[in-house]
Short mmCIF file of C-alpha atoms and ligand atoms in Angstrom, two decimals:
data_model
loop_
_atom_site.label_atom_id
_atom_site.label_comp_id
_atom_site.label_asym_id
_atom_site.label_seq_id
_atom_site.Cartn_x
_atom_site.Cartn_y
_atom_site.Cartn_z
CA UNK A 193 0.00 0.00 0.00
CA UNK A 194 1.65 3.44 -0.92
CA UNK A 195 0.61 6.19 0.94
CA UNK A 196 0.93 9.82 -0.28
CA UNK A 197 0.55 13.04 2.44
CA UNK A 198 -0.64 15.83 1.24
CA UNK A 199 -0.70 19.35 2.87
CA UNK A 200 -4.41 20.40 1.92
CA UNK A 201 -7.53 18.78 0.12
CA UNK A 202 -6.70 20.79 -3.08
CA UNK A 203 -3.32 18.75 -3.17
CA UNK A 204 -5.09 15.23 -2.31
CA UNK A 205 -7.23 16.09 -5.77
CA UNK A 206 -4.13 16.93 -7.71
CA UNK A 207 -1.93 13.47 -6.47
CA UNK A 208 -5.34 11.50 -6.96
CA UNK A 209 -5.47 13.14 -10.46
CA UNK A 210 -2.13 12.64 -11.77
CA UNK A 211 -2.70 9.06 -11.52
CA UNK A 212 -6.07 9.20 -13.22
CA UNK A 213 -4.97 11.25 -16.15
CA UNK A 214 -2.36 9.11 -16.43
CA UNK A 215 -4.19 5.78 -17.11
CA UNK A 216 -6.71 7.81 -18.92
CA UNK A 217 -4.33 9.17 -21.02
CA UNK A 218 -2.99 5.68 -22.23
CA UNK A 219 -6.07 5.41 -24.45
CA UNK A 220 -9.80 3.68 -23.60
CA UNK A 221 -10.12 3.25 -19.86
CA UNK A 222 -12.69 2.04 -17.22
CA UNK A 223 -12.73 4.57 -13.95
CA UNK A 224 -14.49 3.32 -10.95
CA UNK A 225 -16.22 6.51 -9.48
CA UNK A 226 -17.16 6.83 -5.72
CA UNK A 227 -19.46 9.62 -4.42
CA UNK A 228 -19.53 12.19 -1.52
CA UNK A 229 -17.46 14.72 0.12
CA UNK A 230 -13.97 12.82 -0.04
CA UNK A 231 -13.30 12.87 -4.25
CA UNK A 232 -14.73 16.14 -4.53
CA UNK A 233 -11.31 17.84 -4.97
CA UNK A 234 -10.37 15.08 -7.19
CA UNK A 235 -13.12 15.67 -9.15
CA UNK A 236 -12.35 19.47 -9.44
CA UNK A 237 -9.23 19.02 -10.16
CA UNK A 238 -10.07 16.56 -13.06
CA UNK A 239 -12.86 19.11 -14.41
CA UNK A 240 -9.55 22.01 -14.44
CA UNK A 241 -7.63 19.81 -16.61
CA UNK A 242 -10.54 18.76 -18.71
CA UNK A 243 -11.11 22.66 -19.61
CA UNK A 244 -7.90 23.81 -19.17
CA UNK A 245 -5.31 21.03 -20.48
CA UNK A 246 -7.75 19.37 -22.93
CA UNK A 247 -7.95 16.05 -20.90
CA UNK A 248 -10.80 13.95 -22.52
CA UNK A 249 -13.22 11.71 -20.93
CA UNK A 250 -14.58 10.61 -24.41
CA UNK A 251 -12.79 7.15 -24.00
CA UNK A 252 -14.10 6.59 -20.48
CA UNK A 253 -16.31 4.46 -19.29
CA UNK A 254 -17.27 4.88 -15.82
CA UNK A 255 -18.93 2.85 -13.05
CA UNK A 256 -20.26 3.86 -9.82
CA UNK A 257 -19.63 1.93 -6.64
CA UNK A 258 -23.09 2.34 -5.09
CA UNK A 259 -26.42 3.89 -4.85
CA UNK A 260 -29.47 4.30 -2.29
CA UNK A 261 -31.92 1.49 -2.53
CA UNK A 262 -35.36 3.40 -3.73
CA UNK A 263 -34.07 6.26 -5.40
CA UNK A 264 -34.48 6.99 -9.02
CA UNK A 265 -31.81 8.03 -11.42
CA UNK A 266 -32.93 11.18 -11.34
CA UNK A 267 -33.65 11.66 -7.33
CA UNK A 268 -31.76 14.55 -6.14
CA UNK A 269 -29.48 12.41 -3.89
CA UNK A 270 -29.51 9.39 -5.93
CA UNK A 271 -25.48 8.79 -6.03
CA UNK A 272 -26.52 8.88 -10.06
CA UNK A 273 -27.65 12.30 -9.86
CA UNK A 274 -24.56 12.86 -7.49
CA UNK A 275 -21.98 11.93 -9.61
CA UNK A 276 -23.39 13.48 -13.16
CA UNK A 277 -23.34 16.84 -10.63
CA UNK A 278 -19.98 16.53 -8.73
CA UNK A 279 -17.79 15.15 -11.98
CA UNK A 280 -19.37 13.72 -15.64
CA UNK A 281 -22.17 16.53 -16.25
CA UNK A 282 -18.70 18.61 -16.76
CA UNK A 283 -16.28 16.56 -19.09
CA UNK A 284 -17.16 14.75 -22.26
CA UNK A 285 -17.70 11.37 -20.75
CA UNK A 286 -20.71 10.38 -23.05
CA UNK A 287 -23.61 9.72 -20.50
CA UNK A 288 -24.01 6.33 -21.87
CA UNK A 289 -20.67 5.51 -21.08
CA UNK A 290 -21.76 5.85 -17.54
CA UNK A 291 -22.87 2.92 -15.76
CA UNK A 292 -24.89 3.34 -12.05
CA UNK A 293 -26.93 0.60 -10.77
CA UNK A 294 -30.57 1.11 -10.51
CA UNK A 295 -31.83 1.93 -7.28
CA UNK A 296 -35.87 1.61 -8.13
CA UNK A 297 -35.15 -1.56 -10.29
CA UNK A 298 -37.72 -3.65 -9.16
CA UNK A 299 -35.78 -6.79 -8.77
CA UNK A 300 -32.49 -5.45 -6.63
CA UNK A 301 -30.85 -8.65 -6.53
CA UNK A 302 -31.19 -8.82 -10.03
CA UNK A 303 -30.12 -5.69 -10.74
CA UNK A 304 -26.85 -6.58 -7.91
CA UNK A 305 -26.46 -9.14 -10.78
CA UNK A 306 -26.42 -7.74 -14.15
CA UNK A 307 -24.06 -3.98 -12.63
CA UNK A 308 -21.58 -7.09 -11.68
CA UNK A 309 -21.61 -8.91 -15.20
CA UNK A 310 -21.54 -5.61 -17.02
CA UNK A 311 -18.38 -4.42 -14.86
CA UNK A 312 -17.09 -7.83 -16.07
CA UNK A 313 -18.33 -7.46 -19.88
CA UNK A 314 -16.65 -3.80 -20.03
CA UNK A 315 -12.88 -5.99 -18.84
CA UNK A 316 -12.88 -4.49 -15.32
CA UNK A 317 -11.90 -1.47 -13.56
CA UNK A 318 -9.01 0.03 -14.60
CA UNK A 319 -8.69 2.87 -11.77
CA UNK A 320 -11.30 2.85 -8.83
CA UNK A 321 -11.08 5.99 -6.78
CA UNK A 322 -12.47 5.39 -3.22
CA UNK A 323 -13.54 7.28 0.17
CA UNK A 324 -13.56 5.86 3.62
CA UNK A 325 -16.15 5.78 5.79
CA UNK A 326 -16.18 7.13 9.38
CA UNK A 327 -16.92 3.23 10.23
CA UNK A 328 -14.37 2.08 7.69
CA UNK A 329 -16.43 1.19 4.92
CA UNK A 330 -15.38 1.61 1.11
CA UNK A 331 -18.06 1.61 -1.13
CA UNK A 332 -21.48 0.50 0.93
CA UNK A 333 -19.67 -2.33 2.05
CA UNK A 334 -20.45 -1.91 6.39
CA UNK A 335 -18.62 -3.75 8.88
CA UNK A 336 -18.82 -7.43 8.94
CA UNK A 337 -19.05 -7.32 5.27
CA UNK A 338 -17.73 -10.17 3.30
CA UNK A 339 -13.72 -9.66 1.80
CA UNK A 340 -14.97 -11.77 -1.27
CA UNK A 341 -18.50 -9.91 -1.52
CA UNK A 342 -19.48 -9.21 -4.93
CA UNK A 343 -22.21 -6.20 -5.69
CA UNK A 344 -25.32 -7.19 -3.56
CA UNK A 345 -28.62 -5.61 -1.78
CA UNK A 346 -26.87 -4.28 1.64
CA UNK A 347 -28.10 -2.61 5.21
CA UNK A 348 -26.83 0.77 5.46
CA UNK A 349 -25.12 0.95 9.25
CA UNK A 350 -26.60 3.45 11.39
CA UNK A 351 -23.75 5.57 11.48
CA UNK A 352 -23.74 5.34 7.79
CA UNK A 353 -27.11 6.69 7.81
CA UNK A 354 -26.47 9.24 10.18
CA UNK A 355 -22.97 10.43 8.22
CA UNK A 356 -25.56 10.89 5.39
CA UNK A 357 -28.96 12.34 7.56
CA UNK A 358 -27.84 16.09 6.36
CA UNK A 359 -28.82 14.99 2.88
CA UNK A 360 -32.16 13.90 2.96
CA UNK A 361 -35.73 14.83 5.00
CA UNK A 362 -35.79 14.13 8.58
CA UNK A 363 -36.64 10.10 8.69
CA UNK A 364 -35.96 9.77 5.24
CA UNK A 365 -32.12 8.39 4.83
CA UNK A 366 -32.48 5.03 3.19
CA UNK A 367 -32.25 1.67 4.53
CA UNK A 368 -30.70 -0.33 2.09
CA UNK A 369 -28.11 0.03 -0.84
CA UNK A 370 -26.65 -1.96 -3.57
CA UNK A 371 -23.32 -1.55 -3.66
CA UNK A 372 -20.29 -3.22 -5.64
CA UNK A 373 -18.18 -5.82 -3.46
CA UNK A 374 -14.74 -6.07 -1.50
CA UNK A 375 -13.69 -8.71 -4.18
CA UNK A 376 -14.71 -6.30 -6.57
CA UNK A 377 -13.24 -3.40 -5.03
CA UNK A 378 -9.90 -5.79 -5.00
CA UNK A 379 -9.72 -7.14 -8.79
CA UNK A 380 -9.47 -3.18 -10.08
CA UNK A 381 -6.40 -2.80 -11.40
CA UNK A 382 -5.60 -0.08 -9.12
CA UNK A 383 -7.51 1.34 -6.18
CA UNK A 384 -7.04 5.20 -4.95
CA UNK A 385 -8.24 5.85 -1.94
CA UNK A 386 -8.57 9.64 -1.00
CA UNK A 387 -9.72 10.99 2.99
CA UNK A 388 -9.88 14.10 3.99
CA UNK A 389 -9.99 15.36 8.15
CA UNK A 390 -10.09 14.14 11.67
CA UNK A 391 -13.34 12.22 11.54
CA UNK A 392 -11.67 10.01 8.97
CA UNK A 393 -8.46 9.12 11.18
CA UNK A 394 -9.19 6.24 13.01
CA UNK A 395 -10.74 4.34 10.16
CA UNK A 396 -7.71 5.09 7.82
CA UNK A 397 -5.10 3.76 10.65
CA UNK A 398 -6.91 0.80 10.82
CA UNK A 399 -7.44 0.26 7.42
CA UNK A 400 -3.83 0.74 7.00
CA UNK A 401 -2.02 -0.44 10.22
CA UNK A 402 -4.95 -2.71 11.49
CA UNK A 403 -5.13 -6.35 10.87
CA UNK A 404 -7.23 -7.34 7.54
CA UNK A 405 -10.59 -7.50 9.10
CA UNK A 406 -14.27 -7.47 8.17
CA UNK A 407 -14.16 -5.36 10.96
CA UNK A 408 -12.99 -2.63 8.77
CA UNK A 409 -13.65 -3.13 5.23
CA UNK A 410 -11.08 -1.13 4.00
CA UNK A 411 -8.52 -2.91 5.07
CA UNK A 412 -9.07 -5.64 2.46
CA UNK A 413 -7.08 -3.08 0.57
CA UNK A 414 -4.23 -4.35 2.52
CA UNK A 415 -4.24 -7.35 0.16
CA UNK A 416 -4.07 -4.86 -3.27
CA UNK A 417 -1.22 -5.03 -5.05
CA UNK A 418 -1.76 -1.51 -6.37
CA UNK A 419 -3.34 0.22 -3.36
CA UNK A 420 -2.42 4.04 -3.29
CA UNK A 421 -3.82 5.88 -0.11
CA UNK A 422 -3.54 9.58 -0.23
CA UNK A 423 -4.43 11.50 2.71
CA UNK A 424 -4.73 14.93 4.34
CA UNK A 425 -2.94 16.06 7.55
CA UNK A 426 -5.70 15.11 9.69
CA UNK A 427 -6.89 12.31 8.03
CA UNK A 428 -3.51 10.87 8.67
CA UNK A 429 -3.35 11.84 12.07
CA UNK A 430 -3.57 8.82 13.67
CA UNK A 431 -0.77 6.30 11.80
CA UNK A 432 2.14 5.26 13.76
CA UNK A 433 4.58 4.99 11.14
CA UNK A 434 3.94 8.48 9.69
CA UNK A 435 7.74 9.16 10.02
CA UNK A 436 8.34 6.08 7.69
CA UNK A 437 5.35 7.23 4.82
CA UNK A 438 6.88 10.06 4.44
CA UNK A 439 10.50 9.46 4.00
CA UNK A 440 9.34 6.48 1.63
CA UNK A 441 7.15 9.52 -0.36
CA UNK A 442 10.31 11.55 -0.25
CA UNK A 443 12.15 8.55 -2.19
CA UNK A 444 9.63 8.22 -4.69
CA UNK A 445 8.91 11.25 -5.63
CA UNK A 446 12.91 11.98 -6.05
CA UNK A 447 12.83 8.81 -8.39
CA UNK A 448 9.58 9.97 -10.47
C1 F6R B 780 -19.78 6.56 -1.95
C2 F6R B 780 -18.92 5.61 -1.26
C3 F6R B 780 -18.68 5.73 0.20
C4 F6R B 780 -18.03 7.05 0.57
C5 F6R B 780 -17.82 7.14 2.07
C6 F6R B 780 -17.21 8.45 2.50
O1 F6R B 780 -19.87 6.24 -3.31
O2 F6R B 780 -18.44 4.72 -1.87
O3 F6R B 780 -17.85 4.68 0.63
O4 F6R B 780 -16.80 7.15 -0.10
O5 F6R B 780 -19.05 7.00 2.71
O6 F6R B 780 -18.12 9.47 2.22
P1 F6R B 780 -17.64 10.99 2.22
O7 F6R B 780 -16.59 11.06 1.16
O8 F6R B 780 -18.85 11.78 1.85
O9 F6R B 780 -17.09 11.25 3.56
#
């Protein structure tokens, strides 16, 4: 797992960046797209080059990791909605090159099944860009969650719902999710996962210097061969080795 500290959550979005323009540079690519607070600077930062450095999203296809059980497309908070808003409504990613599952299918567990199969048809993910939850989750994937789960109907952990109450109508966060897997999270080719403050600091030393556990989802990235973490000063607050991280970063970026 390579870790990369950043000084602010602008500079998070530009290391996250580099390493998605570069893949997406390299000619057709599949992005795996997370939602909420933690990629918004990546997404910025993305849009900036898009407009200013002529990067192209017209070879992209893009798949989300989750979205809110009962929610249309087109519902405000609907992760769909959410990501067209935060990142593709913005670049030339052609919409139907953008893949969400379908929260008001009315068969979730067959809709679970055919996001899966048409991650797989597309070749896999090429670059999945994650957030962490406060609970250590990545994707919808809770504690307790299966290492080997594949995209399924999930229950959204209270604090999951509560992280997320400021977004909907009082009583109205949803229940359940669909959400793509840990093993699915693990076969992209490479996995960046950006967090951003305090809150996030005790999930991200665990996922990082805690024992691979369902008890923390995220540390099934532990097992990625091509894992990059990159972090803000107080979402890295809490590692123990922070000495080592960055002398190792120091090293790198000399040789890059
Ligand atoms: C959303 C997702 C979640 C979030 C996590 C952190 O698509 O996959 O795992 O990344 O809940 O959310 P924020 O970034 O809003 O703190």
């Amino acid at each position: 797992m390579q870790i990369i500290l950043c000084d602010t959550a602008a500079e998070v979005g530009v290391r996250a960046a580099d390493i998605i323009e570069a893949r997406v540079r390299q000619g057709p690519a599949v992005l795996g797209l997370a939602t909420g607070g933690s990629p918004e600077s990546t997404y910025q930062e993305l849009i900036r080059r898009h407009r200013e450095q002529g990067l192209s999203f017209a070879d992209v296809t893009a798949f989300t990791l989750d979205e809110y059980a009962g929610l249309a497309a087109d519902h405000e908070q609907s992760y769909c909605s959410t990501i067209r808003r935060e990142l593709v409504d913005h670049v030339d990613l052609p919409l139907d090159q953008l893949h969400t599952p379908r929260g008001d299918a009315a068969d979730l567990v067959a809709e679970a099944d055919r996001f899966d199969a048409s991650i797989a048809a597309a070749g896999g993910v090429d670059v999945q860009i994650l957030g962490i939850g406060a609970n250590g989750h990545i994707g919808f994937n809770e504690p307790t969650s299966s290492l080997s789960s594949r995209t399924r109907v999930k229950t959204l952990a209270g604090k999951t719902r509560a992280d997320n109450a400021g977004y909907f109508a009082e009583g109205q966060v949803p229940r359940l999710c669909l959400t793509q897997g840990l093993g699915n999270i693990g076969e992209a080719r490479r996995a960046v996962l950006v967090a951003l403050g305090k809150n996030k600091a005790a999930a991200v030393r665990s996922m990082v210097e805690g024992p691979v556990s369902a008890w923390c989802p995220a540390s099934v990235l532990q097992l990625h061969r091509r894992a990059v973490v990159v972090l803000d000063p107080g979402a890295a607050s809490e590692l123990a080795l922070l000495d080592y991280y960055r002398e190792a970063q120091d090293l790198n970026d000399q040789l890059a």
